[in-house]
CSV table of N, CA and C in Angstrom, one decimal:
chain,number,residue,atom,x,y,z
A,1,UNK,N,20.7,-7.9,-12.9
A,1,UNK,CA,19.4,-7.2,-12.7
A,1,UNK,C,19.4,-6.5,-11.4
A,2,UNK,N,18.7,-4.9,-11.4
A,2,UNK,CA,18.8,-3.8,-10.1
A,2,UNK,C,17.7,-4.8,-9.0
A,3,UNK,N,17.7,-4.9,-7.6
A,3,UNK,CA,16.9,-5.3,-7.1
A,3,UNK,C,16.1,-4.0,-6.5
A,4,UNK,N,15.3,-4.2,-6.9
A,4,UNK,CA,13.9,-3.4,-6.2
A,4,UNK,C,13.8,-3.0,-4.9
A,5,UNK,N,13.9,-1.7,-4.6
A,5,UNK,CA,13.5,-1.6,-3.7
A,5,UNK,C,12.0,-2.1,-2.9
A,6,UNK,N,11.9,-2.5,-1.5
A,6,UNK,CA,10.1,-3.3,-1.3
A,6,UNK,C,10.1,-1.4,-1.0
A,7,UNK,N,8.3,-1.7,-1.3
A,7,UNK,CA,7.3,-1.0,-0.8
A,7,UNK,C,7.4,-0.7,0.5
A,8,UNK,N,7.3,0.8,0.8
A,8,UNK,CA,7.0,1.0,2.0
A,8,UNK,C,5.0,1.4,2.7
A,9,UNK,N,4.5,1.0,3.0
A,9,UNK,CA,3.2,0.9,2.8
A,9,UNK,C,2.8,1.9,3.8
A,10,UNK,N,2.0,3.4,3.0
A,10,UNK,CA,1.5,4.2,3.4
A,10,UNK,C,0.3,4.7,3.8
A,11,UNK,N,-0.4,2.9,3.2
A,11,UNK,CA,-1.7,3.3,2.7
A,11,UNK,C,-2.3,3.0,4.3
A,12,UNK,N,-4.0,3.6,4.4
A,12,UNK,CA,-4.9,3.3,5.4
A,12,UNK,C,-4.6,1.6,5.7
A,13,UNK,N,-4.6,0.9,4.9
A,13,UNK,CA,-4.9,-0.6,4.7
A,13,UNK,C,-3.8,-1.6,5.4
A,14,UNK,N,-3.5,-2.4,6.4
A,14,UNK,CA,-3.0,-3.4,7.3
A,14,UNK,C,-3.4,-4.4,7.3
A,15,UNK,N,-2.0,-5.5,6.4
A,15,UNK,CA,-2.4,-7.0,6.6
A,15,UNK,C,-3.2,-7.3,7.9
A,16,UNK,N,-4.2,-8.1,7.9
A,16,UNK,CA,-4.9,-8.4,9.0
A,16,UNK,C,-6.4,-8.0,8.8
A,17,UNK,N,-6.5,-6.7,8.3
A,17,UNK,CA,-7.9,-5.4,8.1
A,17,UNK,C,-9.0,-6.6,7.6
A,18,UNK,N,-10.5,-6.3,8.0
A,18,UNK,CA,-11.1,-7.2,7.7
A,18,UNK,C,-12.3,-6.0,6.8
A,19,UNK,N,-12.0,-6.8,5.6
A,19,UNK,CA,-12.0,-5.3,4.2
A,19,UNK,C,-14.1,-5.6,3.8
A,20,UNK,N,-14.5,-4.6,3.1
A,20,UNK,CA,-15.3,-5.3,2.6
A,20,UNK,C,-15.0,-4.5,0.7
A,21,UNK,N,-15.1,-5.2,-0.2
A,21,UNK,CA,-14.7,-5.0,-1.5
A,21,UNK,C,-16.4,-5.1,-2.4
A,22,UNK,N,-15.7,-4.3,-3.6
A,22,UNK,CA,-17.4,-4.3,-4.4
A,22,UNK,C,-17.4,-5.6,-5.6
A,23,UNK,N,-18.3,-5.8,-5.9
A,23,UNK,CA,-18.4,-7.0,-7.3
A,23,UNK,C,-17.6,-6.7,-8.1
A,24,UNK,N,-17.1,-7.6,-9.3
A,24,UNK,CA,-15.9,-7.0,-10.1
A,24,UNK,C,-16.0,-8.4,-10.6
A,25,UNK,N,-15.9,-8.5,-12.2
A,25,UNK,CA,-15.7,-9.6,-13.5
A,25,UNK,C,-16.7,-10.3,-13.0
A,26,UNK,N,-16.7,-11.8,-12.7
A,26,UNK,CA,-17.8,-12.3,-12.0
A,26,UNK,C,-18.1,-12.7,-11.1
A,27,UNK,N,-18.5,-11.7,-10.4
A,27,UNK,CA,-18.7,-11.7,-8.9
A,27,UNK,C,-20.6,-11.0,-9.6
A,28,UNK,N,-21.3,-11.1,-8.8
A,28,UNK,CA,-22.4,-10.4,-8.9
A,28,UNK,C,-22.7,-9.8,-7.6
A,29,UNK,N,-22.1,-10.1,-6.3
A,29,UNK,CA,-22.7,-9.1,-5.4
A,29,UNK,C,-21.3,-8.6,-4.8
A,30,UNK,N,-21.2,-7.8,-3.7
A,30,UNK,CA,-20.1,-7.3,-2.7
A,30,UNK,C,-19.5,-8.6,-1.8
A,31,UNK,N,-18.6,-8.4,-1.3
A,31,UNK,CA,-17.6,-10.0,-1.1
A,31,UNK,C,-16.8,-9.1,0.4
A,32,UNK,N,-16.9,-9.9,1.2
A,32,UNK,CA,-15.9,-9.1,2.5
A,32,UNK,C,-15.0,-10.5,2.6
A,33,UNK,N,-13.8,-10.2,3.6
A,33,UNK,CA,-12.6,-10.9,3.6
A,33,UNK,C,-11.2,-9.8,4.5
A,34,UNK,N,-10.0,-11.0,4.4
A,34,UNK,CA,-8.6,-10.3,5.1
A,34,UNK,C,-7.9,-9.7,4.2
A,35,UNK,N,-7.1,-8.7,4.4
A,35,UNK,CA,-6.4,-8.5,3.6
A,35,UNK,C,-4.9,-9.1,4.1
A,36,UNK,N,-4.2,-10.0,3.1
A,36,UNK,CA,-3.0,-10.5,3.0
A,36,UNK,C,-1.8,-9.7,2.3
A,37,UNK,N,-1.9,-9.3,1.9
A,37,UNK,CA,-0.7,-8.3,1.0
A,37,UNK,C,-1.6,-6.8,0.5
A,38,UNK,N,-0.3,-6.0,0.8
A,38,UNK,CA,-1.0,-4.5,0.4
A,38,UNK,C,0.4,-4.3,-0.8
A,39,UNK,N,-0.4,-4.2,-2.0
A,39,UNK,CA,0.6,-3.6,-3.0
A,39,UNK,C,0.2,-2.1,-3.7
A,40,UNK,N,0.8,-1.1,-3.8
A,40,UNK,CA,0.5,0.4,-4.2
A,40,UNK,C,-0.7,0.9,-4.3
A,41,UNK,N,-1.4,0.5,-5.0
A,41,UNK,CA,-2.7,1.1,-5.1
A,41,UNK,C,-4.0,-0.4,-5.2
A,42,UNK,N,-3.3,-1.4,-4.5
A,42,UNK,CA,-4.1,-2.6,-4.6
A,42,UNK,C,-4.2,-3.3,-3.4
A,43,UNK,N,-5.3,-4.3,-3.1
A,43,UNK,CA,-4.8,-5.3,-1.8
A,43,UNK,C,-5.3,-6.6,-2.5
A,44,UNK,N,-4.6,-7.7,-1.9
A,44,UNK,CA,-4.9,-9.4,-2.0
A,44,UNK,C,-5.3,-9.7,-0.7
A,45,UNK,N,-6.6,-9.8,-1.1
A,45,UNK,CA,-7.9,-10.1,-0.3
A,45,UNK,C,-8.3,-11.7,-0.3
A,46,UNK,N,-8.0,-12.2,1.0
A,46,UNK,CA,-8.9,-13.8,1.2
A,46,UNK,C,-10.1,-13.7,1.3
A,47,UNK,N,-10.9,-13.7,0.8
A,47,UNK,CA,-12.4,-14.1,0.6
A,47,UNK,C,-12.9,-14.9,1.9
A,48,UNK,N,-14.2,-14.1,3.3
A,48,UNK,CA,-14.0,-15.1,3.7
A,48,UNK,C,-16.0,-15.1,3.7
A,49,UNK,N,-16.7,-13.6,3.5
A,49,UNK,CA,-17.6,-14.0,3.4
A,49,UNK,C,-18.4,-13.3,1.7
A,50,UNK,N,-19.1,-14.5,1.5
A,50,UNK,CA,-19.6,-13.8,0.3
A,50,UNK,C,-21.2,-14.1,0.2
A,51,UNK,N,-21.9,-13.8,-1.0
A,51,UNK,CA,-23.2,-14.5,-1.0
A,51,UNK,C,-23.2,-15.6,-2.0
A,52,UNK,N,-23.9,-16.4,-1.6
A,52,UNK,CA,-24.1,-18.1,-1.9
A,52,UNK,C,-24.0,-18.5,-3.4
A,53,UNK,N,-24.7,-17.1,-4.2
A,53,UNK,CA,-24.5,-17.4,-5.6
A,53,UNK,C,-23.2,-17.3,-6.8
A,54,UNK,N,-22.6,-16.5,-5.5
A,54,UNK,CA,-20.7,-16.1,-6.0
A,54,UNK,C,-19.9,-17.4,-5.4
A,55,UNK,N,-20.2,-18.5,-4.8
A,55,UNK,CA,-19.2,-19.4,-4.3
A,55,UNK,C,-18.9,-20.3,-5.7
A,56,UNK,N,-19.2,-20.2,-7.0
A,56,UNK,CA,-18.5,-21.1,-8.0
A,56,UNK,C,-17.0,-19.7,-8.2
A,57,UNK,N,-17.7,-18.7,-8.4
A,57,UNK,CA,-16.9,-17.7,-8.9
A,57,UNK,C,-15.7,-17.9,-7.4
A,58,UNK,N,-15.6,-17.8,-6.4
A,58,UNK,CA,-15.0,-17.7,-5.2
A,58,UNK,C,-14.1,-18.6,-5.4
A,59,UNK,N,-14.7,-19.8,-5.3
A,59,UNK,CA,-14.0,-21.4,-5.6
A,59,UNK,C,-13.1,-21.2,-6.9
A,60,UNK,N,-13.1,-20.6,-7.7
A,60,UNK,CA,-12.8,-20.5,-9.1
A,60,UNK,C,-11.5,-19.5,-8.8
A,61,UNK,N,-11.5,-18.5,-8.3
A,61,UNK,CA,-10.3,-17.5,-7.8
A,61,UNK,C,-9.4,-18.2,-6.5
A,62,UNK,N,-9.8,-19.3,-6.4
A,62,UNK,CA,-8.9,-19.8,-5.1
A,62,UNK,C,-8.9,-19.1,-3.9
A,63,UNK,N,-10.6,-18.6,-3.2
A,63,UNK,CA,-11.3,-17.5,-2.1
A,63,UNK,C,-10.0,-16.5,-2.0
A,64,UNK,N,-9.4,-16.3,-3.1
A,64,UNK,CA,-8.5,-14.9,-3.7
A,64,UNK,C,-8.9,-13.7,-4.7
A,65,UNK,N,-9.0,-12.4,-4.1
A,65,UNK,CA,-9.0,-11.3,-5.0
A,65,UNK,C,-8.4,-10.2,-5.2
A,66,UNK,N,-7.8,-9.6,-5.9
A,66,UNK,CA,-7.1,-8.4,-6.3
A,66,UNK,C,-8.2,-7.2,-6.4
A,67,UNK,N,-8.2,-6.1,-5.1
A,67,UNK,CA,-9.2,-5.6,-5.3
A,67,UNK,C,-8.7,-3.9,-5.2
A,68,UNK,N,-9.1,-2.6,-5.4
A,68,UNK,CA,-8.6,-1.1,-5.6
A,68,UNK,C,-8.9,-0.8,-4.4
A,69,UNK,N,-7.4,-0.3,-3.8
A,69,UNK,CA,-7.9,0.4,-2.1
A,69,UNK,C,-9.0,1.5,-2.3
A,70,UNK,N,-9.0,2.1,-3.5
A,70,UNK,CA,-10.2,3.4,-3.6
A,70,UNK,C,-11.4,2.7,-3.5
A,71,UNK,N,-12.3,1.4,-3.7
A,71,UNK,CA,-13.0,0.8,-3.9
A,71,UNK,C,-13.5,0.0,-2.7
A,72,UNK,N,-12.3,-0.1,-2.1
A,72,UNK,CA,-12.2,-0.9,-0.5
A,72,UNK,C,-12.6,-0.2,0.5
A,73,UNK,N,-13.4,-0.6,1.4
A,73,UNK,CA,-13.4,0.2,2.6
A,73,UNK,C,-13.0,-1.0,4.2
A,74,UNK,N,-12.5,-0.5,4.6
A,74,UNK,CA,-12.4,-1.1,6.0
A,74,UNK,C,-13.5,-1.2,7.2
A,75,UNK,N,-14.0,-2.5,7.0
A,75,UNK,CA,-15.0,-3.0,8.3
A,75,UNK,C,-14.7,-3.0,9.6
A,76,UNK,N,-13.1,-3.7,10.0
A,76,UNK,CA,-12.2,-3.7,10.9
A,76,UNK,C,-11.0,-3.8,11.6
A,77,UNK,N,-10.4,-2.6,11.9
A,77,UNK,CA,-9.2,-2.9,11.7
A,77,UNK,C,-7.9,-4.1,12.5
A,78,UNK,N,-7.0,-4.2,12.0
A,78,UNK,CA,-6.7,-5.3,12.8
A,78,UNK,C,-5.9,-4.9,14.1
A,79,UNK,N,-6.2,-5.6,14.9
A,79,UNK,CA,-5.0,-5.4,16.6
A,79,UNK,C,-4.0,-5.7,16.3
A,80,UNK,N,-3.3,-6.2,15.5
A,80,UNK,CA,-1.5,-6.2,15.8
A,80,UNK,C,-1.6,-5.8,13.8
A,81,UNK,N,-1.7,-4.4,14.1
A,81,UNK,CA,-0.9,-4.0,12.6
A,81,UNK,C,0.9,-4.4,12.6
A,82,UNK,N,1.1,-4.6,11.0
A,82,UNK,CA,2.9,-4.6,10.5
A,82,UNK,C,3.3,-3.4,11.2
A,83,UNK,N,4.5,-3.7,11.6
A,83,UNK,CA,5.7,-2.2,12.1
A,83,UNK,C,5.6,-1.7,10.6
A,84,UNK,N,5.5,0.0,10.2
A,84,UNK,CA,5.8,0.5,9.2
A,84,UNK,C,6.7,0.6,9.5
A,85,UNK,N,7.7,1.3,8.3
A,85,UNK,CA,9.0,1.6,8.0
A,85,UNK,C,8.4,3.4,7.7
A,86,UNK,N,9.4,3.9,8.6
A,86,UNK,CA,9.3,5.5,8.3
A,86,UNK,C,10.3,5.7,7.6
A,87,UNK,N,9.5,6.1,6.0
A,87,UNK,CA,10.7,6.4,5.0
A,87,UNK,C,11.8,7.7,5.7
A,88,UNK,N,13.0,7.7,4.9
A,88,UNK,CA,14.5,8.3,5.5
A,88,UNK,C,14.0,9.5,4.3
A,89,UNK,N,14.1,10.9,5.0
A,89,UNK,CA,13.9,11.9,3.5
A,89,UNK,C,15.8,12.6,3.8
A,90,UNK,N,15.9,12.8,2.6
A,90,UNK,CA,17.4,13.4,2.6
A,90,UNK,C,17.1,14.9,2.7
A,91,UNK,N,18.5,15.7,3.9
A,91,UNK,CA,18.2,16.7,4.3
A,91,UNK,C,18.1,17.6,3.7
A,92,UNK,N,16.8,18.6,3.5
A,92,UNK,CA,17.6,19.9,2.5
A,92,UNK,C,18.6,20.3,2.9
A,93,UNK,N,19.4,20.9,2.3
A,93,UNK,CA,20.7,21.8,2.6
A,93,UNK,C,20.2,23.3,2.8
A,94,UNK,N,20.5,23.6,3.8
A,94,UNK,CA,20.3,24.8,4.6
A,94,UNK,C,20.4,25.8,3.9
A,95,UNK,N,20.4,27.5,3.9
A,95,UNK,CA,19.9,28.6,3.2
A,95,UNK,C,21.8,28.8,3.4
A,96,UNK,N,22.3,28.7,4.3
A,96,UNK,CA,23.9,28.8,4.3
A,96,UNK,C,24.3,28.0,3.8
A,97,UNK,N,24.4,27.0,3.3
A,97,UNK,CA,25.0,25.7,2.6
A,97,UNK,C,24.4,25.9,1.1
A,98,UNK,N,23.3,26.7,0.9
A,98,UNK,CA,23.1,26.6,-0.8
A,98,UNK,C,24.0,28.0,-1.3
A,99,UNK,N,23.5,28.7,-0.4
A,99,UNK,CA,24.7,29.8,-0.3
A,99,UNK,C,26.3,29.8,-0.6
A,100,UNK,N,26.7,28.7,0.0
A,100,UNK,CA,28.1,28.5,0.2
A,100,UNK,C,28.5,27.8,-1.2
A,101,UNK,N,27.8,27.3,-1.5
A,101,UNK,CA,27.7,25.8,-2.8
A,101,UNK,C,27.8,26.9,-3.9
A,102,UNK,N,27.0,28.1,-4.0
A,102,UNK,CA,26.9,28.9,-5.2
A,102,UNK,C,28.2,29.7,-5.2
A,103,UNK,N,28.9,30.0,-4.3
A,103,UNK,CA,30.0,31.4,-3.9
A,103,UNK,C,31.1,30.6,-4.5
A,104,UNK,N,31.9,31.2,-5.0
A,104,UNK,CA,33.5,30.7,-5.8
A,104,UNK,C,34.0,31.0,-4.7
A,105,UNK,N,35.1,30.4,-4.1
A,105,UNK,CA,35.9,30.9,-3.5
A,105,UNK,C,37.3,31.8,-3.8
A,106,UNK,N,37.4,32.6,-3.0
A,106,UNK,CA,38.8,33.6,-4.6
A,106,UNK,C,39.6,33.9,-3.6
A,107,UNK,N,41.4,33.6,-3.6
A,107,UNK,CA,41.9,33.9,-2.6
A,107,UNK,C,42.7,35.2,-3.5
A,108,UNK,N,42.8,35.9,-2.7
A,108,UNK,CA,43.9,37.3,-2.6
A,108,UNK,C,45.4,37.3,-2.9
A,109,UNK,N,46.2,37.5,-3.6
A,109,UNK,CA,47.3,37.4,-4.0
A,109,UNK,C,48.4,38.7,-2.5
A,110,UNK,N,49.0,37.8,-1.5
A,110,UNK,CA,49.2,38.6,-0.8
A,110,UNK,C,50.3,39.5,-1.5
């Protein structure tokens, strides 16, 4: 089996960020917390403050949630963000090099 390339994370969002997220299944109000893992279009959020009537629901997800960075907004960001990884882009080939790639080469019969 191919191993996966990891994610290079582009998003606004930095393990550490202290998020606040909207209600979702049963939650009934807005829930703030860390974010612990940022995956593509999601974060895994620790729950750290919520309201009193969501702590069965809270207790119940293991103060864990899977929440939509479009949905998320950032309260505060963290002081020691991850080192990103600056993706590697492969060079275009120059106007002389696509040039050269198209031309047959033809030698002259001396």
């Amino acid at each position: 089996m191919a191993k996966k390339e990891p994610m290079i994370n582009t998003s606004e969002f930095d393990i550490g960020d202290y998020v606040e997220a909207p209600a979702f299944a049963n939650f009934e109000h807005d829930f703030k917390g860390i974010v612990e893992k940022v995956y593509e279009h999601a974060l895994l959020v620790m729950i750290t403050d919520n309201d009193p009537s969501d702590e069965a629901t809270v207790v119940e997800y293991n103060r864990r949630a899977i929440t939509r960075m479009s949905d998320t907004k950032i309260l505060v960001k963290t002081d020691n963000p991850a080192p990103r990884e600056v993706p590697v882009e492969d060079e275009a080939p120059t106007k002389d090099e696509k040039t050269a790639s198209k031309t047959a080469i033809v030698k002259d019969d001396e």
